[in-house]
GROMACS .gro file of C-alpha atoms in nm:
model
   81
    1UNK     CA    1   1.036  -0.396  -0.459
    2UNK     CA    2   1.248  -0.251  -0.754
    3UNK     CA    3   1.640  -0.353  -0.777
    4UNK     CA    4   1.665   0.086  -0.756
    5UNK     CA    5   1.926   0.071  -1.064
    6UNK     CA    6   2.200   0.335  -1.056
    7UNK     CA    7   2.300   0.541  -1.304
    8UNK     CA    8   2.695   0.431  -1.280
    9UNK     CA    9   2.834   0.157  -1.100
   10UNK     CA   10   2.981   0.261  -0.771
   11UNK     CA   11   3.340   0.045  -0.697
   12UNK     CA   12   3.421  -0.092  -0.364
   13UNK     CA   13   3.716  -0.255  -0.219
   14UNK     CA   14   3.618  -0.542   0.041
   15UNK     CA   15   3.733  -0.834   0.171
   16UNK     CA   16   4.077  -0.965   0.281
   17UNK     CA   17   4.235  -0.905  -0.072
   18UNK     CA   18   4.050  -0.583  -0.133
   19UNK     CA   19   3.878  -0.735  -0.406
   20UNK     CA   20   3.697  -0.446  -0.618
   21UNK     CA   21   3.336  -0.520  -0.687
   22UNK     CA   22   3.113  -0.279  -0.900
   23UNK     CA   23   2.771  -0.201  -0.713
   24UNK     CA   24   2.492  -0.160  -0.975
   25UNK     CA   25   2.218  -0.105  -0.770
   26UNK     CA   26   2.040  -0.038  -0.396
   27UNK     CA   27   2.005  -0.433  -0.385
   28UNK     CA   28   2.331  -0.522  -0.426
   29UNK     CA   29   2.449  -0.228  -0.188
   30UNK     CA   30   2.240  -0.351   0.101
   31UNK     CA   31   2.404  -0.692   0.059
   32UNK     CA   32   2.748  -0.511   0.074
   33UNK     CA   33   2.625  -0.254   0.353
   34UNK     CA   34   2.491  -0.577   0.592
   35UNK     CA   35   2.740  -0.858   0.494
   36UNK     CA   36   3.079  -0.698   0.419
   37UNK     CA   37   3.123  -0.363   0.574
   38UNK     CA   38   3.439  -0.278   0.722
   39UNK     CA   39   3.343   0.007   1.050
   40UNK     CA   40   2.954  -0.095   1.003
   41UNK     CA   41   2.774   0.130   1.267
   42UNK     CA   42   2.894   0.492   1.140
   43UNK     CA   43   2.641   0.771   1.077
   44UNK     CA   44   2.719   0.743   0.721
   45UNK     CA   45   2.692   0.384   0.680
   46UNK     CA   46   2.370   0.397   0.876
   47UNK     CA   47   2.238   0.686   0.659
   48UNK     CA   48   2.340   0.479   0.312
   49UNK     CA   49   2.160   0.186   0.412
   50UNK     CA   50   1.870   0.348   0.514
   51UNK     CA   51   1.858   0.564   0.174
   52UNK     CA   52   1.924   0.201  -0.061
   53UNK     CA   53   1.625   0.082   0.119
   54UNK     CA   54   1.404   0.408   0.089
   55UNK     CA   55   1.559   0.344  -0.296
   56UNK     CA   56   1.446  -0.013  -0.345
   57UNK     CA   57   1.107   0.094  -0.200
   58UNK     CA   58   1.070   0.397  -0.444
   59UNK     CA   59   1.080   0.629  -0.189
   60UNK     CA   60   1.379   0.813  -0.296
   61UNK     CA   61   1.589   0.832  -0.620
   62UNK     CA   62   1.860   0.553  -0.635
   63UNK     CA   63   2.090   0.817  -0.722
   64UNK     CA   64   2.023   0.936  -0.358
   65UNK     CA   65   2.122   0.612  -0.239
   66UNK     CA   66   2.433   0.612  -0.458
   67UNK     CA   67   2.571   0.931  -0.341
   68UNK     CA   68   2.493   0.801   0.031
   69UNK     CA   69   2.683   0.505  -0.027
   70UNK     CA   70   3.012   0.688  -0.179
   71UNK     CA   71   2.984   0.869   0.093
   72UNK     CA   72   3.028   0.578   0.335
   73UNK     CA   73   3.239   0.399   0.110
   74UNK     CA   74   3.473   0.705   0.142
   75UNK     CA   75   3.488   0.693   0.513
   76UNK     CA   76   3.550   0.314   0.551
   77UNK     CA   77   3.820   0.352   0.283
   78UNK     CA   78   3.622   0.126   0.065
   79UNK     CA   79   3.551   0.339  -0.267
   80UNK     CA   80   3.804   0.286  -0.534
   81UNK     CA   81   3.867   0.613  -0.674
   0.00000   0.00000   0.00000
């Protein structure tokens, strides 16, 4: 499985603090989208982890996958804008 590398980090507020953490790639936003989600369960969060995983497994662009996740991130009021 490739890492599906993005072509700019994505940043994301999580966590008690709201400590911001850059996501690099589809790997590390699978991590974030299972472990640390605030609202997990939402069409878009569904829809972003499905595309990092078609991403990892080369079926889609990881640039698909990183406009998925923004998109989610924007809904949970995670992405740090």
């Amino acid at each position: 499985m490739d890492e599906a590398w993005f072509s700019r980090p994505v940043p994301v507020a999580n966590g008690i603090s709201g400590e911001i953490n850059n996501v690099l790639n589809a790997n590390q936003a699978i991590d974030l989208l299972t472990k640390h989600w605030r609202g997990a369960g939402s069409q878009k969060h569904k829809t972003a982890l499905r595309a990092c995983r078609q991403a990892m497994n080369g079926g889609i662009a990881a640039d698909l996958a990183r406009d998925a996740l923004i998109d989610a991130a924007r809904e949970a009021h995670m992405l740090v804008e």
